Short mmCIF file of C-alpha atoms in Angstrom, two decimals:
data_model
loop_
_atom_site.label_atom_id
_atom_site.label_comp_id
_atom_site.label_asym_id
_atom_site.label_seq_id
_atom_site.Cartn_x
_atom_site.Cartn_y
_atom_site.Cartn_z
CA MET A 1 159.53 110.78 134.67
CA SER A 2 161.14 107.83 132.59
CA GLU A 3 162.58 107.78 129.19
CA ARG A 4 160.47 106.02 127.50
CA SER A 5 157.30 108.54 128.82
CA LEU A 6 159.64 111.92 128.16
CA GLU A 7 159.90 110.34 124.46
CA GLN A 8 155.82 109.84 124.47
CA ARG A 9 155.45 113.24 125.73
CA LEU A 10 158.01 115.18 123.75
CA GLU A 11 156.17 113.09 120.65
CA GLU A 12 152.90 115.01 121.60
CA LEU A 13 154.81 118.29 122.05
CA HIS A 14 156.82 117.63 118.31
CA PRO A 15 154.19 119.72 115.98
CA ALA A 16 153.80 122.46 118.92
CA GLY A 17 158.04 122.24 119.55
CA PHE A 18 158.52 122.33 115.60
CA GLY A 19 156.51 125.73 114.86
CA TRP A 20 158.22 127.28 118.08
CA ALA A 21 161.94 126.33 116.64
CA VAL A 22 160.78 127.65 113.13
CA GLN A 23 160.27 131.39 114.40
CA CYS A 24 163.07 130.69 116.52
CA CYS A 25 164.85 130.19 113.05
CA GLY A 26 163.22 133.42 111.61
CA GLY A 27 161.21 131.33 109.27
CA ASP A 28 163.81 128.96 108.43
CA ARG A 29 162.45 125.32 108.29
CA GLN A 30 165.55 123.26 107.81
CA GLU A 31 167.08 125.21 110.57
CA ALA A 32 164.32 124.46 112.61
CA GLU A 33 164.66 120.42 111.60
CA ASP A 34 168.69 120.58 112.77
CA VAL A 35 167.90 123.33 116.08
CA LEU A 36 164.62 120.29 117.02
CA GLN A 37 166.92 117.58 116.31
CA THR A 38 169.51 119.05 118.09
CA THR A 39 167.37 119.30 121.04
CA TYR A 40 166.16 115.72 121.30
CA LEU A 41 170.65 114.57 121.61
CA LYS A 42 170.40 117.09 124.13
CA VAL A 43 167.59 115.40 125.71
CA LEU A 44 168.99 111.98 124.99
CA ASP A 45 172.66 113.02 126.41
CA GLY A 46 171.60 114.48 129.34
CA ARG A 47 172.71 117.71 128.37
CA ALA A 48 168.76 119.54 128.94
CA ARG A 49 167.17 117.46 131.97
CA PHE A 50 163.86 118.27 133.26
CA ASP A 51 163.66 119.03 136.28
CA GLY A 52 159.87 119.77 136.63
CA ARG A 53 160.21 123.22 138.04
CA SER A 54 157.69 124.74 135.12
CA SER A 55 155.37 122.67 132.44
CA LEU A 56 157.15 120.07 130.11
CA LYS A 57 155.93 122.63 127.37
CA THR A 58 157.51 125.79 128.65
CA TRP A 59 161.15 123.58 129.88
CA LEU A 60 161.13 122.24 125.90
CA PHE A 61 160.54 125.53 124.26
CA GLY A 62 163.76 126.87 126.57
CA VAL A 63 165.72 124.67 125.27
CA ILE A 64 164.59 124.73 121.54
CA ARG A 65 165.26 128.79 121.98
CA ARG A 66 168.59 127.99 123.62
CA THR A 67 169.68 125.63 120.87
CA ALA A 68 168.65 128.33 118.16
CA ALA A 69 170.60 131.01 119.52
CA GLU A 70 173.87 128.55 120.06
CA ARG A 71 173.33 127.91 116.53
CA ARG A 72 173.12 131.23 115.25
CA ARG A 73 175.77 132.60 117.22
CA ALA A 74 178.12 129.55 115.76
CA GLY A 75 176.70 130.73 112.57
CA TRP A 76 177.73 133.86 113.17
CA ALA A 77 181.35 132.99 114.38
CA ARG A 78 181.37 130.31 110.58
CA ASN A 79 180.76 133.34 108.67
CA LEU A 80 183.05 135.78 110.06
CA LEU A 81 185.76 133.20 109.86
CA SER A 82 184.86 132.28 106.28
CA LEU A 83 183.86 135.88 105.25
CA HIS A 84 180.84 134.00 103.51
CA VAL A 85 177.76 136.47 103.30
CA ARG A 86 174.46 135.19 103.30
CA ASN A 87 171.69 136.56 101.03
CA GLY A 88 168.40 137.61 102.26
CA HIS A 89 167.38 138.90 106.27
CA PRO A 90 167.91 135.80 108.19
CA ASN A 91 164.98 137.30 110.02
CA ARG A 92 162.55 137.44 106.82
CA ALA A 93 160.13 134.72 107.00
CA ALA A 94 160.62 131.93 104.16
CA ALA A 95 158.94 132.33 100.50
CA PRO A 96 155.61 130.77 100.02
CA THR A 97 155.22 128.52 97.08
CA PRO A 98 153.14 129.66 94.49
CA GLU A 99 150.87 126.36 94.72
CA ALA A 100 150.25 127.32 98.50
CA LEU A 101 149.19 130.72 97.78
CA SER A 102 145.37 129.91 98.69
CA GLY A 103 143.17 130.72 101.28
CA GLU A 104 144.58 129.59 104.74
CA ALA A 105 148.21 129.50 103.07
CA GLU A 106 147.93 133.29 102.00
CA THR A 107 146.79 133.64 105.17
CA ALA A 108 149.65 132.22 106.69
CA ARG A 109 151.58 134.09 104.01
CA ALA A 110 150.45 138.00 105.42
CA LEU A 111 150.79 137.08 108.60
CA ARG A 112 154.39 135.66 108.43
CA LEU A 113 154.84 138.89 106.68
CA ALA A 114 153.57 140.86 109.15
CA LEU A 115 154.95 139.44 111.85
CA ALA A 116 158.38 139.34 110.30
CA ALA A 117 158.03 143.42 110.46
CA LEU A 118 158.25 143.37 114.34
CA PRO A 119 160.41 143.68 116.81
CA ALA A 120 162.09 139.96 117.18
CA ARG A 121 160.71 140.05 121.33
CA GLN A 122 157.36 141.85 120.52
CA ARG A 123 156.88 138.52 117.41
CA GLU A 124 158.18 135.51 120.10
CA VAL A 125 155.64 137.01 122.76
CA LEU A 126 152.92 136.89 120.00
CA HIS A 127 153.84 133.37 118.62
CA LEU A 128 154.23 131.42 122.22
CA VAL A 129 150.46 133.27 123.00
CA PHE A 130 148.70 132.59 120.00
CA TYR A 131 150.46 129.89 118.28
CA GLN A 132 151.13 127.89 121.00
CA ASP A 133 148.46 128.92 123.27
CA LEU A 134 150.86 129.48 126.11
CA THR A 135 149.63 131.92 128.87
CA VAL A 136 151.44 135.70 129.14
CA GLU A 137 153.06 134.02 132.46
CA GLU A 138 154.47 130.72 130.77
CA THR A 139 155.81 132.65 127.86
CA ALA A 140 157.55 135.05 130.19
CA ALA A 141 159.14 131.73 131.21
CA VAL A 142 160.19 130.38 128.06
CA LEU A 143 161.80 134.17 127.20
CA ALA A 144 163.44 134.40 130.69
CA ILE A 145 162.18 138.14 130.87
CA SER A 146 159.95 139.27 133.52
CA LEU A 147 156.11 139.34 133.58
CA GLY A 148 155.67 142.86 133.42
CA SER A 149 158.36 143.08 130.23
CA ALA A 150 155.90 139.90 128.57
CA ARG A 151 152.82 141.95 129.07
CA THR A 152 154.64 144.85 127.85
CA HIS A 153 155.24 143.05 124.62
CA TYR A 154 152.20 141.30 124.59
CA HIS A 155 150.26 144.44 124.24
CA ARG A 156 152.57 146.61 121.78
CA GLY A 157 152.80 143.48 119.61
CA LYS A 158 149.40 143.20 119.30
CA ALA A 159 148.44 146.64 118.66
CA ALA A 160 151.18 146.66 116.11
CA LEU A 161 150.39 143.40 114.08
CA ARG A 162 147.05 144.77 113.85
CA GLU A 163 147.82 147.69 112.17
CA ARG A 164 150.22 146.14 109.84
CA LEU A 165 147.11 143.27 108.97
CA GLN A 166 145.37 145.69 108.78
CA ARG A 167 147.46 147.76 106.21
CA GLU A 168 147.61 144.99 104.15
CA GLY A 169 143.78 144.52 103.76
CA ARG A 170 143.37 141.58 106.22
CA PRO A 171 141.27 141.31 109.80
CA MET B 1 146.01 137.33 131.11
CA LYS B 2 144.50 136.25 128.21
CA ARG B 3 141.16 135.29 127.24
CA PRO B 4 139.60 133.03 125.26
CA GLY B 5 137.67 135.00 122.15
CA GLU B 6 139.01 138.13 123.44
CA ASP B 7 141.21 138.38 120.29
CA PRO B 8 138.81 136.52 117.48
CA ASP B 9 141.09 138.03 114.67
CA LEU B 10 144.38 137.03 115.34
CA GLU B 11 143.64 133.74 117.03
CA GLN B 12 142.28 132.98 113.76
CA VAL B 13 145.20 134.30 111.44
CA PHE B 14 147.91 132.24 114.06
CA SER B 15 145.57 129.61 113.67
CA ALA B 16 145.71 129.50 109.96
CA LEU B 17 149.57 129.88 110.01
CA ARG B 18 149.63 126.50 112.57
CA HIS B 19 147.72 124.56 110.63
CA ASP B 20 149.92 125.56 107.21
CA GLU B 21 152.74 124.97 109.44
CA GLN B 22 152.24 121.82 110.92
CA GLY B 23 151.32 119.55 108.74
CA ALA B 24 154.30 120.12 106.23
CA GLY B 25 156.60 119.05 109.52
CA PRO B 26 159.45 116.39 109.81
CA SER B 27 157.98 113.52 111.45
CA PHE B 28 159.17 113.40 115.72
CA ALA B 29 160.57 109.72 115.03
CA ALA B 30 162.58 110.56 112.30
CA LEU B 31 164.13 113.42 114.13
CA TRP B 32 164.54 111.34 117.39
CA ALA B 33 166.29 108.20 115.64
CA ALA B 34 168.74 110.61 113.99
CA ALA B 35 169.19 112.18 117.34
CA GLU B 36 169.88 108.53 118.87
CA ALA B 37 172.43 108.13 115.76
CA HIS B 38 174.81 110.81 116.23
CA ARG B 39 174.44 110.10 120.36
CA ARG B 40 175.76 106.37 119.02
CA ALA B 41 178.18 108.29 117.06
CA ARG B 42 179.88 110.63 119.79
CA PRO B 43 182.51 109.68 121.57
CA GLN B 44 181.71 109.01 124.96
CA ARG B 45 181.94 111.51 127.96
CA PRO B 46 184.47 110.74 130.48
CA PHE B 47 183.09 109.22 133.60
CA ARG B 48 181.98 111.98 135.98
CA PRO B 49 182.67 109.95 139.60
CA LEU B 50 185.99 109.13 138.45
CA PHE B 51 187.11 112.84 137.43
CA LEU B 52 185.68 114.33 140.76
CA ALA B 53 187.52 111.64 142.80
CA VAL B 54 190.86 112.28 140.63
CA THR B 55 190.36 116.04 141.44
CA ALA B 56 189.19 115.70 144.99
CA ALA B 57 192.09 113.65 145.69
CA THR B 58 194.74 116.08 143.64
CA ALA B 59 193.18 119.13 145.49
CA SER B 60 193.80 117.20 149.17
CA LEU B 61 197.04 116.23 147.90
CA LEU B 62 197.80 120.09 147.01
CA ALA B 63 196.67 121.33 150.59
CA VAL B 64 198.60 118.52 152.47
CA VAL B 65 201.86 119.51 150.73
CA LEU B 66 201.29 123.30 151.64
CA GLY B 67 200.57 122.66 154.97
CA LEU B 68 203.45 120.89 155.52
CA TRP B 69 205.85 122.74 154.13
CA GLN B 70 207.24 125.67 156.48
CA VAL B 71 208.57 128.90 155.16
CA PRO B 72 211.96 129.33 157.31
CA LEU B 73 212.22 132.34 159.51
CA PRO B 74 215.52 134.16 159.34
CA LYS B 75 217.18 133.95 162.16
CA PRO B 76 218.25 137.20 164.46
CA ALA B 77 221.89 138.62 163.40
CA PRO B 78 223.84 137.98 167.12
CA GLY B 79 223.62 140.96 169.86
CA ALA B 80 219.94 142.60 167.74
CA PRO B 81 217.37 143.07 170.83
CA ALA B 82 214.45 140.87 170.67
CA ILE B 83 211.42 142.55 169.39
CA SER B 84 209.55 142.59 172.62
CA GLN B 85 212.15 144.48 174.85
CA TRP B 86 212.69 147.40 171.57
CA ARG B 87 211.09 150.56 172.41
CA PRO B 88 211.08 153.05 169.91
CA ALA B 89 213.37 156.31 169.90
CA THR B 90 210.16 158.54 170.48
CA ASP B 91 208.72 156.01 173.06
CA PHE B 92 209.47 158.72 175.97
CA LEU B 93 207.08 161.46 173.95
CA LEU B 94 204.41 159.25 175.52
CA ALA B 95 205.40 159.49 179.12
CA THR B 96 202.53 162.49 179.77
CA PRO B 97 202.05 163.62 182.96
CA GLY B 98 198.94 161.79 184.65
CA ARG B 99 199.39 158.61 182.46
CA GLU B 100 198.94 156.16 185.68
CA LEU B 101 195.72 157.82 186.08
CA LEU B 102 193.87 155.84 182.68
CA GLY B 103 195.78 152.81 183.79
CA GLU B 104 193.91 151.90 186.97
CA THR B 105 190.01 152.11 188.12
CA PRO B 106 189.21 154.78 190.47
CA ARG B 107 187.75 153.43 193.47
CA LEU B 108 185.74 155.25 196.27
CA GLY B 109 187.94 156.16 199.60
CA HIS B 110 191.04 154.98 197.40
CA GLY B 111 193.45 157.45 196.25
CA PHE B 112 195.47 157.11 193.21
CA ASP B 113 199.04 155.65 193.79
CA LEU B 114 201.14 158.15 192.34
CA ALA B 115 204.14 159.22 193.37
CA THR B 116 203.44 162.40 194.87
CA PRO B 117 202.07 162.37 198.56
CA GLN B 118 198.41 161.97 198.81
CA SER B 119 196.61 164.12 201.25
CA THR B 120 192.88 163.15 200.55
CA SER B 121 192.97 161.67 204.39
CA SER B 122 190.89 163.93 207.06
CA THR B 123 193.02 163.20 209.38
CA ASP B 124 196.31 164.80 207.21
CA ARG B 125 194.13 168.23 206.75
CA PRO B 126 195.12 170.85 208.49
CA ARG B 127 192.49 171.78 211.42
CA ARG B 128 190.54 174.93 211.53
CA PRO B 129 191.05 176.56 214.57
CA SER B 130 188.06 176.74 216.70
#
């Protein structure tokens, strides 16, 4: 795949990639932008190479997930060194703006809150399957876990999410 | 695994989340351009083939030097017996009777070459008085 065609494919996947980056960053959009830019930098300087063993989307999502984890670890190290204590839980969804609290935005807010209460692995699996339309097999590949484990997280996550949404009066 | 329409309730809420998040995301062009600018600003990595060649040459030189370098063996003291002729003080304990039997393969019709005289031949047997 030439550099130009790779760039075009990445551009097509950009919205989905940003959504996954937001998920990997616990709802922090600014951090998600940095993660996505670092991911593109890795592609440009060859630290991340697509070898065709999986789909481009699966590969890209794997790179985004690893990049987010690296930045998270680096952030923890910086915080330890500077004794800086962050306010709030890093995995909590970002607080919505007041003007966005209507209709679809309200549903999205409720879903973010419900997802934030789930274990991280279940949240990631549900995001990849329902938000990104990946199969459970592709989800297992992105998260580098076994198919059986991904299926378990998928079923348990669905049940837990439904329970939380129904508790909040959502479908 | 997941069939379309299997979980319409969850698909609906995730669709709302997708519209809410992706509409306000950054543009690809901006992030790609920023990544390219960042790459240009970074110092170039060392030329990999040259690095590999230097490493291989160093390893080869090291192997040659180690191969040619021989540790001098200590010279034996004058009057000391050679290792091939040395016998331990308890060597006689291994000289058990019949040890010679184990040293050769037995053959039919032939006796063992023992120190004691053999009398297995029929001509040597004392004849039974008839």
